[in-house]
PDB file of C-alpha atoms in Angstrom:
ATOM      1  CA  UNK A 139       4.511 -15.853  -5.647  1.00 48.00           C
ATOM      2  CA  UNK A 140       2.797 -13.018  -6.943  1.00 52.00           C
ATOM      3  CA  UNK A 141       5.050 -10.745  -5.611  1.00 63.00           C
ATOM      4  CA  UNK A 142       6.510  -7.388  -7.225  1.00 66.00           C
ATOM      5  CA  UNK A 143       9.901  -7.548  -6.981  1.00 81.00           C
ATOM      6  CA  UNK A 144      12.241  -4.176  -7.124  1.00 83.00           C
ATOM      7  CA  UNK A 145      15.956  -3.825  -7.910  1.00 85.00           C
ATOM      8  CA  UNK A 146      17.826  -2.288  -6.573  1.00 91.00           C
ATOM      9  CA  UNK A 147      17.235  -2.619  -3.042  1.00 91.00           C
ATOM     10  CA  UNK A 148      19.323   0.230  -2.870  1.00 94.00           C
ATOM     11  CA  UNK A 149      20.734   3.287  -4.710  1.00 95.00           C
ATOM     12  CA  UNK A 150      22.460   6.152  -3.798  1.00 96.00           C
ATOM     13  CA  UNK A 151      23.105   8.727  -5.924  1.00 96.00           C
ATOM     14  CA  UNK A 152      24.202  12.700  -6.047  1.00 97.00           C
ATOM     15  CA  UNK A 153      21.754  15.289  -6.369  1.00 97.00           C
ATOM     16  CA  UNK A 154      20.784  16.039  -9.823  1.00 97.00           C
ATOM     17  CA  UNK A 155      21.170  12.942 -11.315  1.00 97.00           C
ATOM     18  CA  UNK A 156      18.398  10.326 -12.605  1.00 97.00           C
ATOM     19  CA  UNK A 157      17.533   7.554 -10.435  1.00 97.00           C
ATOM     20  CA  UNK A 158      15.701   4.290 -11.663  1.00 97.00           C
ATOM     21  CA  UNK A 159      13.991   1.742 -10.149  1.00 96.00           C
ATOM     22  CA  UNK A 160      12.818  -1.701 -11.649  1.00 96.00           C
ATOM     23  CA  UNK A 161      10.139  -3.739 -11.192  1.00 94.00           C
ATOM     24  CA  UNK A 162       8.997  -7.362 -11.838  1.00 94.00           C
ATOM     25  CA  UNK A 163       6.007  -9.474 -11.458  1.00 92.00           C
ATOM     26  CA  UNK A 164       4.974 -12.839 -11.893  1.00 89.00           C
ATOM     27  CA  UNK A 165       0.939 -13.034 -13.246  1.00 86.00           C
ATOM     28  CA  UNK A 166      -0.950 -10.512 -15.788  1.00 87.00           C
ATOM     29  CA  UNK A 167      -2.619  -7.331 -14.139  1.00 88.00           C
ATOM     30  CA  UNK A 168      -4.768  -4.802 -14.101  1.00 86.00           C
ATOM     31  CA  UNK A 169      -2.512  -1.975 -13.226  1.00 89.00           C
ATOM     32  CA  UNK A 170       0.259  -1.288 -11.335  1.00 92.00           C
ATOM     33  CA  UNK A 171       1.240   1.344  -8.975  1.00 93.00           C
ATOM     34  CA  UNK A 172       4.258   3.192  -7.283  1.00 95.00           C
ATOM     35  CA  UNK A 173       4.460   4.529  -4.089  1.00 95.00           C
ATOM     36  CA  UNK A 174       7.135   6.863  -1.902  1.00 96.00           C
ATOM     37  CA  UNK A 175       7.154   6.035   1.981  1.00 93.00           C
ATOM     38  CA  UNK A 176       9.818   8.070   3.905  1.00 90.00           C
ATOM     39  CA  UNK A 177      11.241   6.068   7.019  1.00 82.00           C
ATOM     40  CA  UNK A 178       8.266   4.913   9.298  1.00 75.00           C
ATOM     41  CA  UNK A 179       5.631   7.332   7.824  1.00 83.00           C
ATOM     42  CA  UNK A 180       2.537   6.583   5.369  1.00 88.00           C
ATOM     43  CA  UNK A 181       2.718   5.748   1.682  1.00 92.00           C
ATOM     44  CA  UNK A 182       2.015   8.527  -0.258  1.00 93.00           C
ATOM     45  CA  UNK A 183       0.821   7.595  -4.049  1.00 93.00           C
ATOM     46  CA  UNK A 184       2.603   8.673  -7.203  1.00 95.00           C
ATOM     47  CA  UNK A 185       1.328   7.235 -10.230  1.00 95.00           C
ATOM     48  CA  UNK A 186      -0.303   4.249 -11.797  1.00 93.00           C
ATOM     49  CA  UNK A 187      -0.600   2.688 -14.712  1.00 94.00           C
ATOM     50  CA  UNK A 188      -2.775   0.785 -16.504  1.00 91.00           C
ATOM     51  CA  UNK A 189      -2.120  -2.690 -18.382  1.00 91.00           C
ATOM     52  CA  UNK A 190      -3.064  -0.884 -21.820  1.00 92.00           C
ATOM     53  CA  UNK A 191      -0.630   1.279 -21.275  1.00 94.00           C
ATOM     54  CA  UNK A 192       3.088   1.604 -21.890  1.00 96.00           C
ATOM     55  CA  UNK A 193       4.218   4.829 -20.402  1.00 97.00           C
ATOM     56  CA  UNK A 194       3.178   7.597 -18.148  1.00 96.00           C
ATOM     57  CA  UNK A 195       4.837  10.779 -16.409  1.00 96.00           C
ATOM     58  CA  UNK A 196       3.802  13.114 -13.529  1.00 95.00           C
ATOM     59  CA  UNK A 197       6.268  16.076 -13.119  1.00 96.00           C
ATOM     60  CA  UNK A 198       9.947  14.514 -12.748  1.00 97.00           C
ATOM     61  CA  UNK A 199       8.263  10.912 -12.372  1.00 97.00           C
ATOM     62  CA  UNK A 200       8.553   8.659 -15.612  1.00 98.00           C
ATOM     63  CA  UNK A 201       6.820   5.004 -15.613  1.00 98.00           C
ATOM     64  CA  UNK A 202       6.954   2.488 -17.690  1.00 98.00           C
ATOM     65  CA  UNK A 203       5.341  -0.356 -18.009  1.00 97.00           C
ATOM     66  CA  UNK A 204       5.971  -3.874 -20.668  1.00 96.00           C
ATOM     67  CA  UNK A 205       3.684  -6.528 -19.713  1.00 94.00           C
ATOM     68  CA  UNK A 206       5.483  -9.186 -22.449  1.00 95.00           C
ATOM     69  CA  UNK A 207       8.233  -8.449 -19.381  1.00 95.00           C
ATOM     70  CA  UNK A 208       6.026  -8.610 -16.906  1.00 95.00           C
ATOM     71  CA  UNK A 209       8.156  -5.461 -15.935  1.00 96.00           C
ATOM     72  CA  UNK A 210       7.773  -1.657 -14.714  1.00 96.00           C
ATOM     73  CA  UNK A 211      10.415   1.226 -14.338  1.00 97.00           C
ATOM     74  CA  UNK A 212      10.188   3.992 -12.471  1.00 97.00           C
ATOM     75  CA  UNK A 213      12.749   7.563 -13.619  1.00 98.00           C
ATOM     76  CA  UNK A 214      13.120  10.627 -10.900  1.00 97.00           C
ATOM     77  CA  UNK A 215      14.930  13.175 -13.003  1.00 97.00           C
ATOM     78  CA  UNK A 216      16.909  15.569 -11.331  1.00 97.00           C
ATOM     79  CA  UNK A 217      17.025  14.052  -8.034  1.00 96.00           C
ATOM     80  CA  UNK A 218      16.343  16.327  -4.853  1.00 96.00           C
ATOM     81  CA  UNK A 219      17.310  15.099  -1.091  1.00 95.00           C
ATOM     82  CA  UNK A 220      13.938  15.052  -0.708  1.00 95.00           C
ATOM     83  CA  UNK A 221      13.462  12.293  -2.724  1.00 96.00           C
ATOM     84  CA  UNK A 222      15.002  10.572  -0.174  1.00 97.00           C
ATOM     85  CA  UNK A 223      12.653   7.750   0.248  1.00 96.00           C
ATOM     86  CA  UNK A 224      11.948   4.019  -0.047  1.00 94.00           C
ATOM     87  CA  UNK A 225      10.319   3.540  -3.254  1.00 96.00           C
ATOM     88  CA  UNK A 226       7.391   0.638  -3.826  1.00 95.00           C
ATOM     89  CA  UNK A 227       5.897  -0.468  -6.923  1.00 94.00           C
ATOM     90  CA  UNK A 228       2.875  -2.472  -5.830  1.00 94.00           C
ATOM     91  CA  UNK A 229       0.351  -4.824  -8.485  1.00 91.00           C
ATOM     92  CA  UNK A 230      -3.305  -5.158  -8.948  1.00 85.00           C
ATOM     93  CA  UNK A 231      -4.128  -8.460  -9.873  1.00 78.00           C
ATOM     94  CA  UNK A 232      -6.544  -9.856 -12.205  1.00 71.00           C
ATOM     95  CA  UNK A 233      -8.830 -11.515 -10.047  1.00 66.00           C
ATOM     96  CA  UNK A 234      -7.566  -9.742  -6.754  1.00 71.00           C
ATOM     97  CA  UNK A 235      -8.752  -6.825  -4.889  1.00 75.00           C
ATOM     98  CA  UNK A 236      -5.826  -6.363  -3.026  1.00 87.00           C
ATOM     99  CA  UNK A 237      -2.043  -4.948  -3.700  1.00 91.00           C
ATOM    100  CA  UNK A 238       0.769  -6.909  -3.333  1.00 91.00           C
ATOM    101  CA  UNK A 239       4.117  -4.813  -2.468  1.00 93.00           C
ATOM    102  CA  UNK A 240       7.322  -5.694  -3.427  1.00 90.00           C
ATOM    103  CA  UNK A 241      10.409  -5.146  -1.290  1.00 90.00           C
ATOM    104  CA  UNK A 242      10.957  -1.900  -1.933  1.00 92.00           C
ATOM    105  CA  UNK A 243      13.927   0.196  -3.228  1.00 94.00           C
ATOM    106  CA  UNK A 244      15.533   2.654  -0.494  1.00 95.00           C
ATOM    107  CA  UNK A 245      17.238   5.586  -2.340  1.00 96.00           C
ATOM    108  CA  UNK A 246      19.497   7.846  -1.024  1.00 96.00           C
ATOM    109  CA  UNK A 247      20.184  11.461  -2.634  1.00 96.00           C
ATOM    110  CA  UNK A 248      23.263  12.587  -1.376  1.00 94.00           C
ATOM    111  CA  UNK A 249      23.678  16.601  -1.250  1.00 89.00           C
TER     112      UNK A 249
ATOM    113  CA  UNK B 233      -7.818  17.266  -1.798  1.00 72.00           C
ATOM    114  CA  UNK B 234      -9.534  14.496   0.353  1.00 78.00           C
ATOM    115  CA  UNK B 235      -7.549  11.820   2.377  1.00 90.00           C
ATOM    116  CA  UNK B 236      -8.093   8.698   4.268  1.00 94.00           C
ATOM    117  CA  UNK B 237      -7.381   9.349   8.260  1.00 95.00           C
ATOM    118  CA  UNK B 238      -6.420   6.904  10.793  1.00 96.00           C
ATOM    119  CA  UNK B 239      -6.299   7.377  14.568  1.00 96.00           C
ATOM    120  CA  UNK B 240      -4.439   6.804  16.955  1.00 96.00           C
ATOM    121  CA  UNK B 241      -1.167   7.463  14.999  1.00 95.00           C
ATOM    122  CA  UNK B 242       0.462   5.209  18.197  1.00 96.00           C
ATOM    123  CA  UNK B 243      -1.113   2.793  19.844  1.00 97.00           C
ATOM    124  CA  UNK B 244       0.818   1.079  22.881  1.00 97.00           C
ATOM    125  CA  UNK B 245      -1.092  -2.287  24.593  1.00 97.00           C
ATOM    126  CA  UNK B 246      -0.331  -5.298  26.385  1.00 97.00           C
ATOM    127  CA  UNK B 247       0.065  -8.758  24.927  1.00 97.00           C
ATOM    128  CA  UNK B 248      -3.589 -10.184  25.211  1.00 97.00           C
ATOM    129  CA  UNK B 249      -5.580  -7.029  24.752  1.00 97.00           C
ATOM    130  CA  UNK B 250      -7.881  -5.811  22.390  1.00 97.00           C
ATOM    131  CA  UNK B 251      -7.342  -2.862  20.391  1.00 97.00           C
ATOM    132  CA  UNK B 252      -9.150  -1.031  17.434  1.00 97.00           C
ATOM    133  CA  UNK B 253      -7.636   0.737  14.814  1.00 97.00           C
ATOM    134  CA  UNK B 254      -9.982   3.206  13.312  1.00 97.00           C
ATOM    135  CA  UNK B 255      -9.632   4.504   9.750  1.00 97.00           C
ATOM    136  CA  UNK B 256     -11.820   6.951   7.771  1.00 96.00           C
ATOM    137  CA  UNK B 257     -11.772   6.328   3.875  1.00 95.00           C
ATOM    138  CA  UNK B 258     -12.091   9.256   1.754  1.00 92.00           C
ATOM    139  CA  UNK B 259     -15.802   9.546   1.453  1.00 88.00           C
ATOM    140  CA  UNK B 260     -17.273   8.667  -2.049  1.00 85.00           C
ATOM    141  CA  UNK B 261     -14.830   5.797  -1.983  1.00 89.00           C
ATOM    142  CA  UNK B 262     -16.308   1.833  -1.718  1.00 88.00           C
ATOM    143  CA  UNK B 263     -13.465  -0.158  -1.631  1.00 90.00           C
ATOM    144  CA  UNK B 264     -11.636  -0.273   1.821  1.00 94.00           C
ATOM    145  CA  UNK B 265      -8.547  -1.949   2.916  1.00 96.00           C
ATOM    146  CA  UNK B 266      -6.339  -2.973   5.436  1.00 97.00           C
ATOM    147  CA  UNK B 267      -2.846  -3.678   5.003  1.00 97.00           C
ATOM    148  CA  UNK B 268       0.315  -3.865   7.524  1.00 97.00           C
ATOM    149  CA  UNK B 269       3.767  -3.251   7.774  1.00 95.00           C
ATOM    150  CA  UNK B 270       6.163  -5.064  10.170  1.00 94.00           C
ATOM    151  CA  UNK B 271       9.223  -3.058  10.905  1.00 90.00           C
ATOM    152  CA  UNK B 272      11.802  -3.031   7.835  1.00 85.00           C
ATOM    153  CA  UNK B 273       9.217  -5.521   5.735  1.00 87.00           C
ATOM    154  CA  UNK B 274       7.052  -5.162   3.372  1.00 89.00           C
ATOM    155  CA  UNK B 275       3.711  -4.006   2.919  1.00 94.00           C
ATOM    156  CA  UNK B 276       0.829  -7.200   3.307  1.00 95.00           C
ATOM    157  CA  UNK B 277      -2.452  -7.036   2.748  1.00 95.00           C
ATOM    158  CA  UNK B 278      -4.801  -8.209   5.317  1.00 97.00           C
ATOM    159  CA  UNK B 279      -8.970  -8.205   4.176  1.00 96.00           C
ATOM    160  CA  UNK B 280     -10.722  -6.069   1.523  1.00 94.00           C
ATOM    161  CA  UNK B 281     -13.909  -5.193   2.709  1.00 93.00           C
ATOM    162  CA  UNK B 282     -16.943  -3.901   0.049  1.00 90.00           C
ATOM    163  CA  UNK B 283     -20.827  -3.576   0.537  1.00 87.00           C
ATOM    164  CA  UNK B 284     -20.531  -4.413   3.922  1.00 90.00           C
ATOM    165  CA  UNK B 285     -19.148  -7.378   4.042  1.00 92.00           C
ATOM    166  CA  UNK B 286     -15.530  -8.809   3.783  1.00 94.00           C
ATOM    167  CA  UNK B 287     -14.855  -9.359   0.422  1.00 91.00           C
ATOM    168  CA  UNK B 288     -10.975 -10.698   0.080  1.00 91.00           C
ATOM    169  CA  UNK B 289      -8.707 -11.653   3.025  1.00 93.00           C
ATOM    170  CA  UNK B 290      -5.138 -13.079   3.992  1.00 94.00           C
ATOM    171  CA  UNK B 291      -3.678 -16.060   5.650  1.00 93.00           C
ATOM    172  CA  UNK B 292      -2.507 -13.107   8.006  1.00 93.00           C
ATOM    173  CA  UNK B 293      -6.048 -12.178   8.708  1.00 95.00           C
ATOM    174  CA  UNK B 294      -7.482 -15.523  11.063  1.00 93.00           C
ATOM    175  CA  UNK B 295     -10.108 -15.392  13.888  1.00 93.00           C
ATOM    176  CA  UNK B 296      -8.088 -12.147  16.132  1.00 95.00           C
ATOM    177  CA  UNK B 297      -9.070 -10.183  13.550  1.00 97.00           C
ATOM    178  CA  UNK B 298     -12.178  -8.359  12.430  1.00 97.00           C
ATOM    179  CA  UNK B 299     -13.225  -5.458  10.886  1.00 96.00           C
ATOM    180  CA  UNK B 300     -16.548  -3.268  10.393  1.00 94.00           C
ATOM    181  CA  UNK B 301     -18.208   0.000   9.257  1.00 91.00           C
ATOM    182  CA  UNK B 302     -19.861   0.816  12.180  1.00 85.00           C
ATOM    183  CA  UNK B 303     -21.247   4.176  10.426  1.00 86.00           C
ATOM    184  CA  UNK B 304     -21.246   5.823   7.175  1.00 77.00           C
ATOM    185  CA  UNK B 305     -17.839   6.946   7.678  1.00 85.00           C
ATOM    186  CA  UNK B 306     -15.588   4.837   9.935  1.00 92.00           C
ATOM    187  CA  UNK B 307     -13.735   1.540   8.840  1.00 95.00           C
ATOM    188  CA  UNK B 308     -12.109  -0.210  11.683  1.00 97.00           C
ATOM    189  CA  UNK B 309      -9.797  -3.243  11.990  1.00 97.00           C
ATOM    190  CA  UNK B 310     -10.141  -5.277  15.581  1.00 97.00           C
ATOM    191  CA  UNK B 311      -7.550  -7.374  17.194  1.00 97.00           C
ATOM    192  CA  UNK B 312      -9.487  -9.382  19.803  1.00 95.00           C
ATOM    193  CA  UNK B 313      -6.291 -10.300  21.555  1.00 95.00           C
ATOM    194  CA  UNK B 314      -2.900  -8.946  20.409  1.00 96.00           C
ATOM    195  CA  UNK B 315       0.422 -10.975  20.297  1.00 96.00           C
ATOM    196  CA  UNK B 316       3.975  -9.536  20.202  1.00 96.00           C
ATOM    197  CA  UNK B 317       3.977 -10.338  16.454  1.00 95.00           C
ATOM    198  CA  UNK B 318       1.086  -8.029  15.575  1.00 97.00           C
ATOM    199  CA  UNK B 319       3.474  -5.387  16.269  1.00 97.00           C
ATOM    200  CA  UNK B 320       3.763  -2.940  12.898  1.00 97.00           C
ATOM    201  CA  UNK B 321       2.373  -0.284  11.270  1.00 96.00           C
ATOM    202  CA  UNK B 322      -1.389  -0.782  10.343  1.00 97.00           C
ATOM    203  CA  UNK B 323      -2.434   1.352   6.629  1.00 97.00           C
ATOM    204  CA  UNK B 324      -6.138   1.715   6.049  1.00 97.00           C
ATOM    205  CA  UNK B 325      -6.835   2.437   2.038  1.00 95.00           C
ATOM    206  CA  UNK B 326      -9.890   3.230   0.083  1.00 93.00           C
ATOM    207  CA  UNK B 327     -10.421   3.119  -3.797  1.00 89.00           C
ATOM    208  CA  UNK B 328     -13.278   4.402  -5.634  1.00 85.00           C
ATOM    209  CA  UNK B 329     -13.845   1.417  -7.629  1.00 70.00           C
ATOM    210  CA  UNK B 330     -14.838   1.852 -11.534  1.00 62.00           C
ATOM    211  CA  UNK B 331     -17.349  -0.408 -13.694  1.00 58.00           C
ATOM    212  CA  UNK B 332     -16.364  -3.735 -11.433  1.00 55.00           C
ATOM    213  CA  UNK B 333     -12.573  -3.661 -12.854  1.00 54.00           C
ATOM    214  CA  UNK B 334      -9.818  -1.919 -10.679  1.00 52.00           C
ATOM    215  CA  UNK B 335      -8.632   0.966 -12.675  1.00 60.00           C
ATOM    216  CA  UNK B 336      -8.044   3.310  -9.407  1.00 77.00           C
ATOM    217  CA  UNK B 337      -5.747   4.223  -7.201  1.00 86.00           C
ATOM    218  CA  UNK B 338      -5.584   2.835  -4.047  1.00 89.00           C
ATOM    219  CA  UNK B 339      -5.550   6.076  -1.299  1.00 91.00           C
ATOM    220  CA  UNK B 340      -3.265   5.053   1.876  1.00 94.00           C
ATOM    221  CA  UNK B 341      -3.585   6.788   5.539  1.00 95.00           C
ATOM    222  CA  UNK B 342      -1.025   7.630   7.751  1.00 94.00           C
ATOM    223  CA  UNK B 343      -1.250   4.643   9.562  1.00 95.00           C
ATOM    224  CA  UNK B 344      -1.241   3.582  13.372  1.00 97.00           C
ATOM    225  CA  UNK B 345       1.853   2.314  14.744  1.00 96.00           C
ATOM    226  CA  UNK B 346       0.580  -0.990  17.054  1.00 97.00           C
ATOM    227  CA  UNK B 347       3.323  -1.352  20.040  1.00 97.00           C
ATOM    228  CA  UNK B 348       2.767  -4.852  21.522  1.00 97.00           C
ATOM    229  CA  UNK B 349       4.381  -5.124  24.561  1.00 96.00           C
TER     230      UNK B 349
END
């Protein structure tokens, strides 16, 4: 399987603190992306990263990215409740032009 | 900032009929995209279309489905005749597409809701 694979499939945390998400694939790339999707609404992008690259941030968003791993993390700093989402990381295959979605992790800031 | 559409956000039909989903990519993008989403699963692919014709598609993606750009603007995904299991939420994406390697982001709609009953 190609498949992106997240862990957790679930975190809940308090508001304030750090949530991360991991992320594993099977094949080499050419980038991979993350994605928020609150229940049964659209997926709204938040960053991507490249295969040359090893980190990125956007705001309270950190990625990172080790392709020896074949392996991506994704930090929200200072949670909000409305981060309250189910969170995607989804891969761009060499040779593909198509994503492939993992599972997803569903986190849950508690107030 | 631009955004790829979709309409109908629900779309309700009866087990044999046809429907079509109707998307419309943000507008200097090439790449376009169909993907779905059964309830509490994840996201699939279903066809990448490019220059008019079909350029990638799915095991999900068999004869029921087609898809076209009628116009310069809309991107639509047919189901000739819908069974309970097409029931999910349909995403149309578009991409810009840089220098034949895919470096972009991949732009999702809202996405229609397809109710087979």
């Amino acid at each position: 399987s190609q498949q992106g694979e997240e862990d957790p499939q679930a975190l809940s945390i308090q508001e304030g603190e750090n949530a991360t998400m991991n992320c594993s694939y099977k094949t080499s790339i050419n980038n991979l992306q993350w994605y928020r999707q609150n229940s049964g609404r659209g997926l709204v992008h938040l960053i991507l990263i490249r295969s040359n690259e090893r980190e990125k941030h956007s705001g309270r968003l950190r990625v990172t990215l080790d392709t020896s791993k074949k392996s991506s993390s994704l930090l929200i700093t200072a949670s909000r409740a409305a981060d309250t989402a189910s969170y995607f990381c989804a891969t761009d295959f060499q040779g593909a032009q198509k994503l492939v979605f993992g599972q997803g992790t569903r986190l849950t800031i508690n107030p | 900032e631009p955004e790829v559409t979709q309409t109908p956000s629900h779309q309700v039909t009866q087990m044999g009929q046809e429907v079509i989903l109707r998307c419309v990519p943000i507008s200097n993008h090439l790449y376009f995209y169909w993907y779905r989403q059964i309830l509490g699963q994840k996201v699939e692919f279903l066809v990448s279309f490019y220059n008019n014709e079909i350029s990638e598609k799915s095991e999900i993606f068999d004869d029921q489905f087609s898809v076209e750009r009628p116009d310069g603007s809309n991107f639509t995904l047919k189901i000739r005749s819908t069974k309970l299991e097409d029931s999910a939420m349909y995403f149309c994406a578009s991409q810009r597409w840089t220098s034949g390697i895919s470096t972009d982001t991949q732009y999702f709609g809202p996405g229609t809701r397809l109710t087979v009953l």
